[in-house]
mmCIF file of C-alpha atoms and ligand atoms in Angstrom:
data_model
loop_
_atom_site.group_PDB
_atom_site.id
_atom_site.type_symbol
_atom_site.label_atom_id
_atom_site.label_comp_id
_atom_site.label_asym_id
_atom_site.label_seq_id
_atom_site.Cartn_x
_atom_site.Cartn_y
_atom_site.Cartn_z
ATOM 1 C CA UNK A 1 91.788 39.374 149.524
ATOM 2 C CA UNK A 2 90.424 43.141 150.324
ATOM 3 C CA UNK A 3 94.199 43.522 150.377
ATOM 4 C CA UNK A 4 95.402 41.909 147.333
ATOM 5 C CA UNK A 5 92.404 43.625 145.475
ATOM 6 C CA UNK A 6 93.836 47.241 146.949
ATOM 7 C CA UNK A 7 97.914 45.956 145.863
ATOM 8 C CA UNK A 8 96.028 45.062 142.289
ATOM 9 C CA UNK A 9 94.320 48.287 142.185
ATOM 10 C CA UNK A 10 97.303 50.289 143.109
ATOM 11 C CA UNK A 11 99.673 48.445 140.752
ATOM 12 C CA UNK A 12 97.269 49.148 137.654
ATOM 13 C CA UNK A 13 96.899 52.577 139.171
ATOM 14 C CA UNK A 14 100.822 52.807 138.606
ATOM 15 C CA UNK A 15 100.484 51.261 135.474
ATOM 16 C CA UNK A 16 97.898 53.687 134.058
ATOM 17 C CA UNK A 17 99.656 56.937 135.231
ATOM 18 C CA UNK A 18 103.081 55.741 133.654
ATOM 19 C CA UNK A 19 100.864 54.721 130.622
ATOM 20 C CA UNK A 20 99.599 58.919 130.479
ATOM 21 C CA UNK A 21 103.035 59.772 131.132
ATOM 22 C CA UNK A 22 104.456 57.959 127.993
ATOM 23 C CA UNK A 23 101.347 59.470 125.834
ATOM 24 C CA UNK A 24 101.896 63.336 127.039
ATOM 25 C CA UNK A 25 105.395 62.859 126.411
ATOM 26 C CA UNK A 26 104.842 61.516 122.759
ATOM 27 C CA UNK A 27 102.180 64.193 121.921
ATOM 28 C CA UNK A 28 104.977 66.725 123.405
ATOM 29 C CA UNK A 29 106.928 65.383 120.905
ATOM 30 C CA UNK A 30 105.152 65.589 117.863
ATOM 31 C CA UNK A 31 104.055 68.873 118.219
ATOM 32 C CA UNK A 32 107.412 69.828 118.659
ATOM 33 C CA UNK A 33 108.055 68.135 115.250
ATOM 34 C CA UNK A 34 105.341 69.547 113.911
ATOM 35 C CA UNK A 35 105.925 73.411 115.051
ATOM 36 C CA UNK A 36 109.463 73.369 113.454
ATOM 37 C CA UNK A 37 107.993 72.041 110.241
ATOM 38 C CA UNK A 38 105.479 74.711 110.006
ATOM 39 C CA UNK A 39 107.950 77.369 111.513
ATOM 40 C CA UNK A 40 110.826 76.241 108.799
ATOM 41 C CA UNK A 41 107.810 76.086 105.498
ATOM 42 C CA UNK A 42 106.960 79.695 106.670
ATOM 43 C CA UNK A 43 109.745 80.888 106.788
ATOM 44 C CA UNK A 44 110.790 79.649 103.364
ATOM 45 C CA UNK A 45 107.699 80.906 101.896
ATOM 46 C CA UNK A 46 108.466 84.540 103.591
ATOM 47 C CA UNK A 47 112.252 84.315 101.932
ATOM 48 C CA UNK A 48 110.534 83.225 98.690
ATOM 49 C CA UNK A 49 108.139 86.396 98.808
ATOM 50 C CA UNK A 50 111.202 88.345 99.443
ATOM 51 C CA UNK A 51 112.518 87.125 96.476
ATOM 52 C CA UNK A 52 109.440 87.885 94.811
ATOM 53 C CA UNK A 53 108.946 91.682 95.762
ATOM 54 C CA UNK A 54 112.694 91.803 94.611
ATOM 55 C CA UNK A 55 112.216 90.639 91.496
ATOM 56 C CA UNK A 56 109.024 92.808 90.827
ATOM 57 C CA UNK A 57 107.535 90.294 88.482
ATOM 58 C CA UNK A 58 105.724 87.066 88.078
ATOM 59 C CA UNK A 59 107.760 85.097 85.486
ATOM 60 C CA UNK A 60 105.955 81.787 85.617
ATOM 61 C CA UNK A 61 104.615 82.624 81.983
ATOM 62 C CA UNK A 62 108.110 83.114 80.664
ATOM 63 C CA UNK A 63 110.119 80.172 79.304
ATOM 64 C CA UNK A 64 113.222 78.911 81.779
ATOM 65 C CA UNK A 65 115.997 80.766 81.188
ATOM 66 C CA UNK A 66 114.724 84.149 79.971
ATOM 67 C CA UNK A 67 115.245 87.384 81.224
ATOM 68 C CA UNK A 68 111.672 89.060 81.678
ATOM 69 C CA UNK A 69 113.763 92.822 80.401
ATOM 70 C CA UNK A 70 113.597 90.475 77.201
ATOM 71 C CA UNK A 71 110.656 89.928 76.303
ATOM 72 C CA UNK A 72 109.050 92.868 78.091
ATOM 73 C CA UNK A 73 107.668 95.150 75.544
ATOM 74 C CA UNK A 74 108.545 98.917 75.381
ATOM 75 C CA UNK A 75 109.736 100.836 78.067
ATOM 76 C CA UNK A 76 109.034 97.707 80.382
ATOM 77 C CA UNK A 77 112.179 96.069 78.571
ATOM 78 C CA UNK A 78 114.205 98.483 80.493
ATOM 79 C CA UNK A 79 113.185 97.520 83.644
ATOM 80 C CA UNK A 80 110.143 97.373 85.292
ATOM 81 C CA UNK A 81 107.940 97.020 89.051
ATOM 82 C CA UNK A 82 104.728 95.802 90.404
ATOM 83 C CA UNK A 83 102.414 98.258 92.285
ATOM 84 C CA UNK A 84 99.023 96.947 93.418
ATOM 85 C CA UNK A 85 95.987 99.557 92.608
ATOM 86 C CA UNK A 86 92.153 98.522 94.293
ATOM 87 C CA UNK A 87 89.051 99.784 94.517
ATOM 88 C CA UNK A 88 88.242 103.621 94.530
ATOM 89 C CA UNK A 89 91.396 103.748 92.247
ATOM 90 C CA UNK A 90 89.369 103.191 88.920
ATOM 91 C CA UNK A 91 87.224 105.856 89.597
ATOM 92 C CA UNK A 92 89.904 108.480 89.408
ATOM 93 C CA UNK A 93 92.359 109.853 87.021
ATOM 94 C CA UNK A 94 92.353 112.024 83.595
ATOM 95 C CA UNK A 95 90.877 109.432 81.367
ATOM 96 C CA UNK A 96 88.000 108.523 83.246
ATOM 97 C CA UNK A 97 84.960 107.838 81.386
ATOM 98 C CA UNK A 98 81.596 109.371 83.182
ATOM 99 C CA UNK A 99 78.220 108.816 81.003
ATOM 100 C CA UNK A 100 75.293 107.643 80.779
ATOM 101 C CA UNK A 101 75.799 103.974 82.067
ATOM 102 C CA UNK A 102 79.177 104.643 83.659
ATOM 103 C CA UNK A 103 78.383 107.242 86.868
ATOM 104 C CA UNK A 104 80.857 109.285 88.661
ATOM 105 C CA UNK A 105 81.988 107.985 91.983
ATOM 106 C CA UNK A 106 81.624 110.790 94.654
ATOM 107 C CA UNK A 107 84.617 111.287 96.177
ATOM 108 C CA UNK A 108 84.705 112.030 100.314
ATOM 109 C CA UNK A 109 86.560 115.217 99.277
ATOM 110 C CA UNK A 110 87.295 116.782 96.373
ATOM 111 C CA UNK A 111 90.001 119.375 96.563
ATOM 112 C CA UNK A 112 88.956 122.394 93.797
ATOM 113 C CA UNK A 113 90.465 125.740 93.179
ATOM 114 C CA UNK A 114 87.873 128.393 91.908
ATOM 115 C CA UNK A 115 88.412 130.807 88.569
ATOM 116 C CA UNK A 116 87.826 133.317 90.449
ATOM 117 C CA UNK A 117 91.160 133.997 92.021
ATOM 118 C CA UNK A 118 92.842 131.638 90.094
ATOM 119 C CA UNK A 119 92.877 133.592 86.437
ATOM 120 C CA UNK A 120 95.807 135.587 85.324
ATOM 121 C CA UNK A 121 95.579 139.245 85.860
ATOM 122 C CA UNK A 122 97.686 141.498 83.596
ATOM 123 C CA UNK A 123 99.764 144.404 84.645
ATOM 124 C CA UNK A 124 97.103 146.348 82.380
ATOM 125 C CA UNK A 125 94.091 145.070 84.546
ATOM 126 C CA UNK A 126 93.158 142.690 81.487
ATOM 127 C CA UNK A 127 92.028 139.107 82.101
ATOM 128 C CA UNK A 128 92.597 136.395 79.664
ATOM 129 C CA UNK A 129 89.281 135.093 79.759
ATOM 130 C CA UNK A 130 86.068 136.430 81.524
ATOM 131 C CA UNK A 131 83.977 134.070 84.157
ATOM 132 C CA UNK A 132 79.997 133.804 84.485
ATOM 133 C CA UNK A 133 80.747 133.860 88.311
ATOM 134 C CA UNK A 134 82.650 133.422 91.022
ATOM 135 C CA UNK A 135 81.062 130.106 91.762
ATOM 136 C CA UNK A 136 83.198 127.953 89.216
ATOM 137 C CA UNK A 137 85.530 125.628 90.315
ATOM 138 C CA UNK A 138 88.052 122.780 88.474
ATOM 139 C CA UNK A 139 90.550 120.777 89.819
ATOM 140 C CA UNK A 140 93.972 123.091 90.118
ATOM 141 C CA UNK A 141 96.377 121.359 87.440
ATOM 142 C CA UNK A 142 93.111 121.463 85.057
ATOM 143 C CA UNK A 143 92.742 125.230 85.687
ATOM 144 C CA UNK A 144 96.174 126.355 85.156
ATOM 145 C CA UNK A 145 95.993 124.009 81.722
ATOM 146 C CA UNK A 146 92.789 126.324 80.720
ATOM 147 C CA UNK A 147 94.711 129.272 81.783
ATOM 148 C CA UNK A 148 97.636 128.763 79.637
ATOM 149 C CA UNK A 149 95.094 128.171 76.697
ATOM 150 C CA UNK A 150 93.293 131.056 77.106
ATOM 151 C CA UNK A 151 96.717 133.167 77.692
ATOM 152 C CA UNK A 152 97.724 132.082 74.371
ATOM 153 C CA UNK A 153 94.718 132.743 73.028
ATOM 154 C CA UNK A 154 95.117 136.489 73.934
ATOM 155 C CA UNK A 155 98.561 137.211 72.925
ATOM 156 C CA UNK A 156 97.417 135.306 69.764
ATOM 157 C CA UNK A 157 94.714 137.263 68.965
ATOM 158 C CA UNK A 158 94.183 140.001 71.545
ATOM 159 C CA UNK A 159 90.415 138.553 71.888
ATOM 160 C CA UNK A 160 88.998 138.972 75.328
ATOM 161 C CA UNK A 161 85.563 137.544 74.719
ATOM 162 C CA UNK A 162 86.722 134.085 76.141
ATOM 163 C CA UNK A 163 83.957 133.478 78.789
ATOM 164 C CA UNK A 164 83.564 130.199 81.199
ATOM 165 C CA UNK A 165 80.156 129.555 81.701
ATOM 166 C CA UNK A 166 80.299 126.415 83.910
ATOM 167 C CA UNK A 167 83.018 124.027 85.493
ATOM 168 C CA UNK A 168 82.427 121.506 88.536
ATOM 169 C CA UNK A 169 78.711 120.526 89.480
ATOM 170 C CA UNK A 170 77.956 118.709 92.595
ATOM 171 C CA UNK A 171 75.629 116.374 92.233
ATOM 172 C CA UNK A 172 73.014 118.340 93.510
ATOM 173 C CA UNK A 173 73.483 121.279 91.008
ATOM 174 C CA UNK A 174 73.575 118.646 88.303
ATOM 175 C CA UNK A 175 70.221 117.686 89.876
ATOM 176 C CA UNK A 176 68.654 121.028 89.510
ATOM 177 C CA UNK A 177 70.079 121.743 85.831
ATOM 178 C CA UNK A 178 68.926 118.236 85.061
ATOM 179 C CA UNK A 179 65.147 118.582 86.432
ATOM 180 C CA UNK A 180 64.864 121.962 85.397
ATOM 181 C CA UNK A 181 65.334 121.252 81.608
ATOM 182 C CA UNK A 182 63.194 117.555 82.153
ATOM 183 C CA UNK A 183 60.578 120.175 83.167
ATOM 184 C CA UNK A 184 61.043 122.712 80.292
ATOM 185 C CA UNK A 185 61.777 120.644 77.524
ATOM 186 C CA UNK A 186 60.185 117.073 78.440
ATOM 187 C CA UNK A 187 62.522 113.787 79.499
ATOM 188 C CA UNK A 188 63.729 113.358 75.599
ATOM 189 C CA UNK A 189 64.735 116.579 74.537
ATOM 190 C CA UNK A 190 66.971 117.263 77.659
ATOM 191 C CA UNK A 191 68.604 114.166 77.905
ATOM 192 C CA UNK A 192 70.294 115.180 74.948
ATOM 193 C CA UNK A 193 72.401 118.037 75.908
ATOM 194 C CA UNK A 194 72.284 117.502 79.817
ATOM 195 C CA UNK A 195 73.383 113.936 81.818
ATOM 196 C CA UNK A 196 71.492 112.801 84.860
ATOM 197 C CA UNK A 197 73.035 113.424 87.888
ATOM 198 C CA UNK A 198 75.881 111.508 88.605
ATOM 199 C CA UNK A 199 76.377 110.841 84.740
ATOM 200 C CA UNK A 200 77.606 114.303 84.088
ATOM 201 C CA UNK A 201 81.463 114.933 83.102
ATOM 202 C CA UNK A 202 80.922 118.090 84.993
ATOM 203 C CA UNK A 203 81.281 116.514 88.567
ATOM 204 C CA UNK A 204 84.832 115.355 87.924
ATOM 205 C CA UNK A 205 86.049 119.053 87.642
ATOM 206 C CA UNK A 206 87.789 118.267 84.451
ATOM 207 C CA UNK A 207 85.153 119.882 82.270
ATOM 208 C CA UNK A 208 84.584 123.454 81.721
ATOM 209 C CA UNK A 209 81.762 125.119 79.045
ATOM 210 C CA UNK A 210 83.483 128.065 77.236
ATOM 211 C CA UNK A 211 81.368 130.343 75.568
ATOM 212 C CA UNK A 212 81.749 134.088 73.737
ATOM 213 C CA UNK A 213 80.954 137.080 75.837
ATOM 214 C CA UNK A 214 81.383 140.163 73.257
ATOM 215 C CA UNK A 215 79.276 143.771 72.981
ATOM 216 C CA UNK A 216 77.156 142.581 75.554
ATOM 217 C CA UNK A 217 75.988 139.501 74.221
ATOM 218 C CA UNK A 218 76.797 136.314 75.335
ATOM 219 C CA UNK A 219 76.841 133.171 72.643
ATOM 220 C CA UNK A 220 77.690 130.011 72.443
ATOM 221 C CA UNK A 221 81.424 129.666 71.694
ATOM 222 C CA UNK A 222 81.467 128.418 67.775
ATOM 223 C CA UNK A 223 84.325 127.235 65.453
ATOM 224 C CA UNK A 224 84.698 130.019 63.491
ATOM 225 C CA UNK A 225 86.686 132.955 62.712
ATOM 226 C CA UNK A 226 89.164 134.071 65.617
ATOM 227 C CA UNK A 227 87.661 131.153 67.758
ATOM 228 C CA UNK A 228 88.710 128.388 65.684
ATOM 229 C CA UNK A 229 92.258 128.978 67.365
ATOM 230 C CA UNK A 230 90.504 127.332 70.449
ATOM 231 C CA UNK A 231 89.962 124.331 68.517
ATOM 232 C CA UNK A 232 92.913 123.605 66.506
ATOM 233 C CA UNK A 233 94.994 124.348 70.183
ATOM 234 C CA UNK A 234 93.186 122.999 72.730
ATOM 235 C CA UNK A 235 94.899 119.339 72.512
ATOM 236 C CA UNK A 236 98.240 121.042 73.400
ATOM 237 C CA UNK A 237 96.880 121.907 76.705
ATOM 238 C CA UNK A 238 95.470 118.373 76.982
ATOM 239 C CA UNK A 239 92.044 119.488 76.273
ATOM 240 C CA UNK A 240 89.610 117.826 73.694
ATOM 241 C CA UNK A 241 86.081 119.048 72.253
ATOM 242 C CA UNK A 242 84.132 116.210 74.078
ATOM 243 C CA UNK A 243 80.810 116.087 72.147
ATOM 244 C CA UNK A 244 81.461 116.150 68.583
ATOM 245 C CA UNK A 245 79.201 116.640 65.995
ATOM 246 C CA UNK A 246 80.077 113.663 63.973
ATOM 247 C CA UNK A 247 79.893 111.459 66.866
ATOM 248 C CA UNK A 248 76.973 112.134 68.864
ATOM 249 C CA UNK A 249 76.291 108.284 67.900
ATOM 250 C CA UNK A 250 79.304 107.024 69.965
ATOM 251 C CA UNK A 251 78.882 109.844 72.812
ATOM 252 C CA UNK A 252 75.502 110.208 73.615
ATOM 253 C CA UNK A 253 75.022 113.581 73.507
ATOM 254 C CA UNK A 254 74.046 116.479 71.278
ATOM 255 C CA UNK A 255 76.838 118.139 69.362
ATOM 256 C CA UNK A 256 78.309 120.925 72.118
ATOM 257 C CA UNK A 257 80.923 122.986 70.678
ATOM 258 C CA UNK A 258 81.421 124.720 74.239
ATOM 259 C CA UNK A 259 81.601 121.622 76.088
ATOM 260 C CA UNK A 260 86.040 120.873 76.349
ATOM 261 C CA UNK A 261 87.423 118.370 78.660
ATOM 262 C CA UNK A 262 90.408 118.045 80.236
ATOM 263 C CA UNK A 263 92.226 114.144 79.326
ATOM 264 C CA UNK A 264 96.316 115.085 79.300
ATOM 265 C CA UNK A 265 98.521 116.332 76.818
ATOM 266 C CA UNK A 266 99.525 113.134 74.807
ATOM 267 C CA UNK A 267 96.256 111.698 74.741
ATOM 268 C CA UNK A 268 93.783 114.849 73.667
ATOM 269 C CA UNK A 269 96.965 115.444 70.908
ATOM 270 C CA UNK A 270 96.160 111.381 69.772
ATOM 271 C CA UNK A 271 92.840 112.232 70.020
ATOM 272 C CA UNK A 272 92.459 115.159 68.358
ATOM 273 C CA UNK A 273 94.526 113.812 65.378
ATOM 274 C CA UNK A 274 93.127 110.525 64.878
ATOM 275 C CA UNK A 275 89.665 111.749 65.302
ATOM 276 C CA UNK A 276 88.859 109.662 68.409
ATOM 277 C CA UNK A 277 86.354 110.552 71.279
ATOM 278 C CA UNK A 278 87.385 109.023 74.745
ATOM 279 C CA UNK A 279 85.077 105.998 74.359
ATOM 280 C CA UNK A 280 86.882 105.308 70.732
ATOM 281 C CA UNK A 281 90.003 105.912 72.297
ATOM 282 C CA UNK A 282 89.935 103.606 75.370
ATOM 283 C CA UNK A 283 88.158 101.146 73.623
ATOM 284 C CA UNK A 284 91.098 101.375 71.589
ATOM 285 C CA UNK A 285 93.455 101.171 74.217
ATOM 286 C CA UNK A 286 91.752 98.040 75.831
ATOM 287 C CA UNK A 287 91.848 96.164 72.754
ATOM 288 C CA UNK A 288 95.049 96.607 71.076
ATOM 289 C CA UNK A 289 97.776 98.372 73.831
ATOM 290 C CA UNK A 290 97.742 95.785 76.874
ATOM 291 C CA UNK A 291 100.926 95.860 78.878
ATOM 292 C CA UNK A 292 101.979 92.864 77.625
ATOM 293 C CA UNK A 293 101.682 93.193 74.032
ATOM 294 C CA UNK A 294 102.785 96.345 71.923
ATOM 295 C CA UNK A 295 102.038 100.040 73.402
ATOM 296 C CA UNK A 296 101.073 103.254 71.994
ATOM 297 C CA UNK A 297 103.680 105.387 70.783
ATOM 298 C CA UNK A 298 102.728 108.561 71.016
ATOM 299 C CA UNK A 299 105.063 111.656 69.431
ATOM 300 C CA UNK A 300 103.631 115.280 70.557
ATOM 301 C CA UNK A 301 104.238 118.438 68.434
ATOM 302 C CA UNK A 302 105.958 120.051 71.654
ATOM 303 C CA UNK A 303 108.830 117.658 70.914
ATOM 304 C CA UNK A 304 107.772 115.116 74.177
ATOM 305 C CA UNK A 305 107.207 111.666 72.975
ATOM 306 C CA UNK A 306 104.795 108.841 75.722
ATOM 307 C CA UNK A 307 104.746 105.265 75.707
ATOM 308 C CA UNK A 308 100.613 104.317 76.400
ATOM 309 C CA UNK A 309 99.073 100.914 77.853
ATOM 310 C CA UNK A 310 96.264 99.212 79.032
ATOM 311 C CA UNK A 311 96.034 97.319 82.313
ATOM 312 C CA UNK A 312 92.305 95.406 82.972
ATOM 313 C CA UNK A 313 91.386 95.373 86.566
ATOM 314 C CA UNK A 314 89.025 92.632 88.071
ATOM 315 C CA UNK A 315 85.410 92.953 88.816
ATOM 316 C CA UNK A 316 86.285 95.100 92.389
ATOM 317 C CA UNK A 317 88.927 97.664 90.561
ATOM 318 C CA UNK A 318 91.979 95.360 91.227
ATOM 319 C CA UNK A 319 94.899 95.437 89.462
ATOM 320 C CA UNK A 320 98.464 94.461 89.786
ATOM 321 C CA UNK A 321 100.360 97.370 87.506
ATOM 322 C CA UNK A 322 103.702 96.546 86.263
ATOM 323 C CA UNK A 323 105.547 99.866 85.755
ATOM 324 C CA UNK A 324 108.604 101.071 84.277
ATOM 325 C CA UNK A 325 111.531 101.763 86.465
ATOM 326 C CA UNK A 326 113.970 104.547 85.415
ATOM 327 C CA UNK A 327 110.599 106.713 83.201
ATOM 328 C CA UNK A 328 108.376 109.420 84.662
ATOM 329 C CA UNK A 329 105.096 107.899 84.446
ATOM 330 C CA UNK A 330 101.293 107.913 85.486
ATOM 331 C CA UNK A 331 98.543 105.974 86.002
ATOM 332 C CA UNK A 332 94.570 106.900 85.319
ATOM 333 C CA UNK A 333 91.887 104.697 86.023
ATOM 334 C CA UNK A 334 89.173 104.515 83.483
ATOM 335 C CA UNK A 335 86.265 104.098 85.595
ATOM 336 C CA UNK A 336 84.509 101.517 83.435
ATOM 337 C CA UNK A 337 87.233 98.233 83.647
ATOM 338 C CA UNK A 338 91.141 99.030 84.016
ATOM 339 C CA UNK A 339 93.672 101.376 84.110
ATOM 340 C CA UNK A 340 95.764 103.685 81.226
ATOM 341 C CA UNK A 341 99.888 104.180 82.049
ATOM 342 C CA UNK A 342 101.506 107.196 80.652
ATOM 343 C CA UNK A 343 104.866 107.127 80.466
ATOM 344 C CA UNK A 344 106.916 109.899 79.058
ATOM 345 C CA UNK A 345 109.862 108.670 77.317
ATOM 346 C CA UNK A 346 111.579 111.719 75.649
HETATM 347 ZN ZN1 ZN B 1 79.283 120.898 79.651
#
């Protein structure tokens, strides 16, 4: 009985092992079946994304059987790619927007070249334009732009009393100027001609003040007489008069005839002949120019003729930026919600 209880036990024994034996084997086999599934969807989806990067664009919005280069507007008809911009991105470019309510993002480095040794010297020792130190510093494409103006200036008029008072602020100079005046003139009065730090267009190094320096007297830099050159040329070095008098509603700030900032060729020359301050003129942009309706044709008097248009980023500075293939083009962020593409077309 002991026995036959032991040959039971044994045979069940049997019976159970063989019974594990059938179950490993079946879960071997599923998640073989399973693996291949999953190894065969991936690698469809991978072939797909292929397909997509190839392609450059999503076309789900566009009807079956259209070519996007159709219905693309402008330039993007021609041919056109997908380039992801994040983050930091906004914060940087020509057109950004620094003000009261929209600060400057402090980059890690900023690479400046000073005025110092950067101006043109003459053979006859002459300088185009005269600096308040050697302390001033803008970013380098900016200062040769301010150099050709002020080059022109001279052979236009032989004036030398061109004088740049200030260029790039840290925000720790912007500090001092800003406290200092707070102190002189009270909270209200300064605020009006001179940003809190981190608000001030002066940290981007795209800014300069120009003012007169002539019989030993140094003055404010008007539009008048042999200086209204300045003004009526400035946009053909991408320049604009920042602060306008007629639109210290829109800007902020007190009218500042010496104040010029740098924003590129085509759009100070849009600017400066529609009237528009940069707020007016990205507002502008944002509104009526996105990528995917019509862009902004814009036709320079040095013959060169740009293609502008918006691109809205999400909350974080991300943006996929379709671009023109075949066109020299760039890309600004605007520091306050998307991004601007230039693209030179002629
Ligand atoms: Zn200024």
């Amino acid at each position: 009985m002991n026995y036959g209880h032991m040959g039971g036990y044994r045979s069940r024994r049997r019976k159970r092992q063989k019974m594990i034996k059938t179950i490993v084997l079946s879960l071997i086999v599923v998640a073989i079946i399973v693996l291949s599934t999953v190894f065969l969807i991936s690698l469809r989806n991978r072939s797909e994304r292929v397909e997509d990067t190839v392609q450059t664009t999503d076309t789900s919005s566009l009807p079956p059987d259209t070519d996007p280069a159709d219905t693309a507007p402008g330039v993007l008809g021609e041919g056109f790619i997908t380039k992801s911009f994040a983050g930091e991105e906004l914060n940087r470019g020509d057109l950004i927007l620094v003000r009261a309510g929209a600060p400057y993002v402090f980059p890690d480095d900023i690479e400046l070249k000073d005025l110092y040794t950067g101006r043109k010297k003459y053979d006859n020792g002459a300088r185009a334009y005269q600096i308040s130190t050697t302390d001033l510093y803008l970013e380098e494409s900016v200062l040769e732009k301010l150099n050709g103006l002020a080059e022109e200036f001279y052979e236009a008029t032989g004036e030398r009393g061109l004088l740049v008072k200030s260029a790039y602020r840290s925000y720790e100079s912007q500090k001092e100027l800003y406290d200092y005046r707070v102190e002189r003139d009270g909270e209200e009065e300064a605020a009006k001609y001179v940003a809190k730090p981190s608000e001030s267009e002066h940290h981007t190094a795209l800014a300069f003040d120009m003012s007169v320096y002539k019989d030993g007297v140094n003055t404010y830099i008007q539009d008048e007489e042999e200086y209204l050159w300045i003004y009526e040329n400035a946009h053909k070095y991408g320049f604009v008069l920042r602060y306008p008098e007629e639109k210290t509603e829109i800007t902020g700030i007190a009218y500042e005839a010496w104040h010029f900032r740098y924003v590129g060729v085509p759009h100070a020359y849009y600017m400066y002949t529609e009237g528009l301050v940069l707020e007016e003129y990205l507002e502008l942009l944002m509104t009526n120019y996105l990528y995917n309706e019509s862009h902004l044709k814009i036709d320079c008097d040095d013959g060169n003729s740009y293609e502008i248009y918006y691109v809205t980023a999400d909350d974080y500075g991300n943006a996929e930026i379709i671009l023109p293939t075949g066109f020299e083009y760039s890309v600004s962020g605007d520091n306050i919600g998307g991004y601007v593409v230039t693209v030179k077309i002629s």
